[in-house]
Coordinates of C-alpha atoms (C1' of nucleotides) in Angstrom, one line a residue:
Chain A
X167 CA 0.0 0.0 0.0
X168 CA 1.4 3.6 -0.1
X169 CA 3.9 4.7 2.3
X170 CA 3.0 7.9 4.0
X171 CA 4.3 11.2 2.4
X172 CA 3.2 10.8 -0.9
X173 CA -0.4 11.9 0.8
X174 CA -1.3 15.0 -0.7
X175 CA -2.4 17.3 2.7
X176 CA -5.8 18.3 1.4
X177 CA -6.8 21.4 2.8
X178 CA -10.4 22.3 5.0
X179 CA -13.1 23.2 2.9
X180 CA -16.1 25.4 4.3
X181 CA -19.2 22.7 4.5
X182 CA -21.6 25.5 5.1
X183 CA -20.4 27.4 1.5
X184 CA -19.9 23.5 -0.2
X185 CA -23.7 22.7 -0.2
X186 CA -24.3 23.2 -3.7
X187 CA -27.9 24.9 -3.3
X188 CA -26.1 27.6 -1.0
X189 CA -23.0 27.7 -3.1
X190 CA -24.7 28.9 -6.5
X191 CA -26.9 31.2 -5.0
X192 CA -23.7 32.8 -3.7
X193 CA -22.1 32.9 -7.1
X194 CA -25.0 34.3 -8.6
X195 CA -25.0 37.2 -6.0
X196 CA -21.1 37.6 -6.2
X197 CA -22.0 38.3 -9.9
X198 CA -24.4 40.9 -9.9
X199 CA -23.7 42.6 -6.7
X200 CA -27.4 42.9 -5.6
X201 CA -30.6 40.6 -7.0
X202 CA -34.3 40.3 -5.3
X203 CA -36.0 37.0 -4.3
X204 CA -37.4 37.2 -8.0
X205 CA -35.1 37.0 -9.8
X206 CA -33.1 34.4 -7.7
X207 CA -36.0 32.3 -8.3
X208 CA -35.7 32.4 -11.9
X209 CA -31.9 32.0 -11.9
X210 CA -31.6 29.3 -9.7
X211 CA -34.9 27.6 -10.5
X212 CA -35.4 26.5 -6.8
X213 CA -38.6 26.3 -5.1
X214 CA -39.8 29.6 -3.5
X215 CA -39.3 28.2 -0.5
X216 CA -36.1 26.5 -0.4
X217 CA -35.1 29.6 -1.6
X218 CA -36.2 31.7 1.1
X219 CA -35.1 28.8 3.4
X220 CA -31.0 29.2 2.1
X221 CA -31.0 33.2 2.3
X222 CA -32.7 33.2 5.9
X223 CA -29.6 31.2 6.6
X224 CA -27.2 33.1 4.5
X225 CA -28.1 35.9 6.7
X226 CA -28.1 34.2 9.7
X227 CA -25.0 33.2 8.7
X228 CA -24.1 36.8 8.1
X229 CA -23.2 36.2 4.4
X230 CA -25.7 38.2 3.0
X231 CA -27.9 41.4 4.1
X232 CA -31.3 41.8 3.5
X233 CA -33.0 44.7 2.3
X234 CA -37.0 44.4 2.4
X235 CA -39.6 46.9 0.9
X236 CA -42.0 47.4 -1.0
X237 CA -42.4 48.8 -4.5
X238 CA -46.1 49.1 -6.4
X239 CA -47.8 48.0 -3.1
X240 CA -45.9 44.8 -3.9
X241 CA -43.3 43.0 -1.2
X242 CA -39.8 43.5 -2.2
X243 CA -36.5 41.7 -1.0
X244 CA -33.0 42.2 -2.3
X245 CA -29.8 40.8 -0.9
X246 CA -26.6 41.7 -1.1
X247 CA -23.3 39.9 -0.4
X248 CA -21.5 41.2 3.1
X249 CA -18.0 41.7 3.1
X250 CA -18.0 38.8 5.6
X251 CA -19.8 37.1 2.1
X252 CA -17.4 37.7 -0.2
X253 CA -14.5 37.0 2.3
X254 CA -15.6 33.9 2.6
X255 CA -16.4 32.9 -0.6
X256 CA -12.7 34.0 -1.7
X257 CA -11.1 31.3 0.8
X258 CA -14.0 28.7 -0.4
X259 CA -12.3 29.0 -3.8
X260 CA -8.9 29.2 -2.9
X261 CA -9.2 25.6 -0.5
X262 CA -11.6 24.0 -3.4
X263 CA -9.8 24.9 -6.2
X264 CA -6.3 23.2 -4.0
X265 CA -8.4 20.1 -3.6
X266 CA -9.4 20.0 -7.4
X267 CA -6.0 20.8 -8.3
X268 CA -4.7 17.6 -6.1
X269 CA -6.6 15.8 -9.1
X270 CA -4.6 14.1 -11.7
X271 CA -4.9 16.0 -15.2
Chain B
X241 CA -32.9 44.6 -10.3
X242 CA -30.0 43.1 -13.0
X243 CA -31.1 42.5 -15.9
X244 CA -30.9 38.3 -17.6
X245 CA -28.2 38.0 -19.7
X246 CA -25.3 39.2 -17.4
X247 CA -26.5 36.1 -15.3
X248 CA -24.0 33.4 -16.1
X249 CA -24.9 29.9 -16.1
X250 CA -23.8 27.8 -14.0
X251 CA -23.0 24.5 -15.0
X252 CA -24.7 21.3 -13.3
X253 CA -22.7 19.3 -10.5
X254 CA -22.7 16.0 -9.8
X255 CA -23.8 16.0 -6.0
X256 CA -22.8 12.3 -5.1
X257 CA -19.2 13.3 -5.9
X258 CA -19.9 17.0 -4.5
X259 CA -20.6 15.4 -1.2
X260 CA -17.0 16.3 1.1
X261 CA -16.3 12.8 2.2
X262 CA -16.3 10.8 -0.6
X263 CA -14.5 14.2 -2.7
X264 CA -11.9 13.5 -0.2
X265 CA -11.9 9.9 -0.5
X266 CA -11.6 10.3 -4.3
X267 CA -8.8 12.4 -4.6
X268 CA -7.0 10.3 -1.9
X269 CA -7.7 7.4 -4.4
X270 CA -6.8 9.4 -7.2
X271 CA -3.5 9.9 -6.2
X272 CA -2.4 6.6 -5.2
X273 CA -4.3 4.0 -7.4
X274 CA -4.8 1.7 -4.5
X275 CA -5.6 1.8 -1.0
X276 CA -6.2 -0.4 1.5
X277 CA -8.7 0.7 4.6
X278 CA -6.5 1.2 7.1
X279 CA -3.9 3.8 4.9
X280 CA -7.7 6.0 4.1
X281 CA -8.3 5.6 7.5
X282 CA -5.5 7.1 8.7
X283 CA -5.9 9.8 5.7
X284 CA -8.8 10.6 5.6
X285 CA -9.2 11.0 9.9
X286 CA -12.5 9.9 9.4
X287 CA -13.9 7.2 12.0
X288 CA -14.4 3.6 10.5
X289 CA -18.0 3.5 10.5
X290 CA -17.9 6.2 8.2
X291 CA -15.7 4.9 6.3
X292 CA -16.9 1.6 5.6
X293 CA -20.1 3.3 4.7
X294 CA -18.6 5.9 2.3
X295 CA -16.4 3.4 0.7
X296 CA -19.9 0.6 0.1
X297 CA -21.2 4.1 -1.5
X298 CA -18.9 4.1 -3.7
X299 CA -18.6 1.0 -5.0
X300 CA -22.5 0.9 -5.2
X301 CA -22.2 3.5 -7.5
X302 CA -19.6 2.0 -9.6
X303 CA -16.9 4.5 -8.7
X304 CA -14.5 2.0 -6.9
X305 CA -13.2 -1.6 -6.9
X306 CA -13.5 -3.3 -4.0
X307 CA -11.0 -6.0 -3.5
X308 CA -10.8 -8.3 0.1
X309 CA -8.2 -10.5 0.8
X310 CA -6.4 -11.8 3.8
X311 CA -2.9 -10.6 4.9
X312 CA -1.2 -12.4 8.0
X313 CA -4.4 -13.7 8.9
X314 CA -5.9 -10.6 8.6
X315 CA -8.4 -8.9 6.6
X316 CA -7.4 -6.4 4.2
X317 CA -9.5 -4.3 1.9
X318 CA -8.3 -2.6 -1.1
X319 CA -10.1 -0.4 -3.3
X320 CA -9.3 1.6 -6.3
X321 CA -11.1 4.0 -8.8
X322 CA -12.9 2.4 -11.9
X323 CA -13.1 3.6 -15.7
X324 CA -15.9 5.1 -14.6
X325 CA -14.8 6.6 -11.2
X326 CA -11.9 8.6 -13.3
X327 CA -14.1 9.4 -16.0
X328 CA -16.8 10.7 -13.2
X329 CA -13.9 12.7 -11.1
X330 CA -12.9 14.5 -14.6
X331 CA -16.2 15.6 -15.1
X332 CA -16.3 17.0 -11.6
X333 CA -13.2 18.8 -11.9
X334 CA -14.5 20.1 -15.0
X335 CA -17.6 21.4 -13.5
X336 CA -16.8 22.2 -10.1
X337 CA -13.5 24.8 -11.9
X338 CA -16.1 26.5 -14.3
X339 CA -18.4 27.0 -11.4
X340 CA -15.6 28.8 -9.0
X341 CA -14.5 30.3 -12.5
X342 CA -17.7 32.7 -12.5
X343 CA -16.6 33.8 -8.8
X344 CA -14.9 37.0 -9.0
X345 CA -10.7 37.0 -8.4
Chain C
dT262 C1' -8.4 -18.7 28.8
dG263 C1' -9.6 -14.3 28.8
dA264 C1' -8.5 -9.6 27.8
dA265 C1' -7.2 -6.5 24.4
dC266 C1' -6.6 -5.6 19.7
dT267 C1' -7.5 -5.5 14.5
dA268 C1' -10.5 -4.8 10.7
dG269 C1' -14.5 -3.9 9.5
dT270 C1' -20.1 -3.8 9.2
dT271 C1' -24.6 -2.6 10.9
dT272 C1' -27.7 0.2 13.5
dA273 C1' -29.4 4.6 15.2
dT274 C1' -29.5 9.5 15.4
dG275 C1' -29.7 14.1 14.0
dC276 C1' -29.2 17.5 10.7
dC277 C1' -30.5 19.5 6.4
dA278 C1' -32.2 20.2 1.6
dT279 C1' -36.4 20.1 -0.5
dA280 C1' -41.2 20.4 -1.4
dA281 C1' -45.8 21.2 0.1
dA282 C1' -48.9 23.8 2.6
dC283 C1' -49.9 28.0 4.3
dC284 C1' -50.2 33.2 4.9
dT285 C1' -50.9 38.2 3.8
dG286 C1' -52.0 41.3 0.9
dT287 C1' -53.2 42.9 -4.1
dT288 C1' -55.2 42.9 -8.5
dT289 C1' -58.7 41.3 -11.8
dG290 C1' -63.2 39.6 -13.5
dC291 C1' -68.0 40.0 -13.2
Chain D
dG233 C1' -67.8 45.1 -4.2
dC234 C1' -66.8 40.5 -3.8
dA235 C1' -64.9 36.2 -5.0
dA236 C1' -61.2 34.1 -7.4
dA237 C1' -56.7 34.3 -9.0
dC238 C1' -52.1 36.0 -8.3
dA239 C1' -47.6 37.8 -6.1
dG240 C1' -44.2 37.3 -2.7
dG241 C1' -42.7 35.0 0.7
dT242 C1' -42.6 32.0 5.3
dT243 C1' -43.5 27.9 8.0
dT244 C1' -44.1 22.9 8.4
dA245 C1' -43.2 18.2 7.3
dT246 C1' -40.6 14.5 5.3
dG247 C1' -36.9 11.9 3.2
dG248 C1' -32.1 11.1 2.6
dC249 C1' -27.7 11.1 4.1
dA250 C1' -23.4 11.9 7.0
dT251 C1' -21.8 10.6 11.1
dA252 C1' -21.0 8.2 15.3
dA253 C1' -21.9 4.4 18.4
dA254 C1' -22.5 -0.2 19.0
dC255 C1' -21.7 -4.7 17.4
dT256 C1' -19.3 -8.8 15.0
dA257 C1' -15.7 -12.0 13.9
dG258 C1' -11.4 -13.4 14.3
dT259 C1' -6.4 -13.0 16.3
dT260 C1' -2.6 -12.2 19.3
dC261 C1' -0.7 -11.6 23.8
dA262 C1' -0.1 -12.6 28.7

DNA sequence: TGAACTAGTTTATGCCATAAACCTGTTTGC
DNA sequence: GCAAACAGGTTTATGGCATAAACTAGTTCA
């Protein structure tokens, strides 16, 4: 079997930012700086309420802000990535893409 | 709100791979061609229990070869990636780099 | 011969992603 | 002006899965 050292030390990866539901919606945001519930829902095609389920924890999480009003007598929300957000999602991609790169070709 | 178009699209993952422990099992595999449990054990840090699970998984799924044996009157399990487990892992690297490719940086 | 160890597997628990049901208000049809 | 449909979410319920704990089978040591 292989002796130890040829191990590559594969670094800690953030599970909360790994789940993939959670993970794209971040992308999309890191992307366009600022998106309502609306249009998150057409992006990501999730259920309205899986949606609303990840961004309540995105902000609990302190991720994202949320920014609720209302425009034509019509409820709006619109989040927005925290610094905390984007901080995070920079060392998510700098662990992940380590781990992908311990991958042969 | 931004408008669709500068949305990009994010590529599908495969979430049995996307899953942390068996990414990390994978790669380990990927590395060495062959491992017995004991060396993923140790690797890995994960307890046996979850091992043993992760591992079945795999090979359930075709990913991994599953090879017992005994050594000094022991058991020894070996496993190693299949066709299709490299072919599967490539696709993931593929997918999972285009996704952290839209992330800004 | 029995206690401790090795190499696993099986069972049980708890979290979490998802979907379904629900809620509050607004617009539209008649 | 009132019921039905719609918009924008939130809350609940359930199923699957990762993990750990408990168990099994066999071996070595004392």
């Amino acid at each position: 079997m292989p002796s130890p050292g040829q191990a590559p030390a594969l670094p800690d990866v953030d599970a909360f930012l790994h789940e993939l539901a959670r993970l794209r919606l971040l992308v999309l945001l890191s992307v366009v700086k600022r998106a309502d519930f609306v249009y998150l829902l057409r992006q990501s095609g999730f259920s309205r309420g899986n949606l609303s389920v990840q961004m309540t924890k995105l902000a609990e999480a302190g991720l994202v802000d949320i920014d609720k009003s209302f425009v034509d007598n019509r409820p709006r929300t619109a989040y927005a990535l925290t610094k905390a957000g984007r901080s995070a999602l920079r060392a998510y991609k700098v662990s992940m893409t380590a781990l992908l790169d311990a991958l042969p070709d």
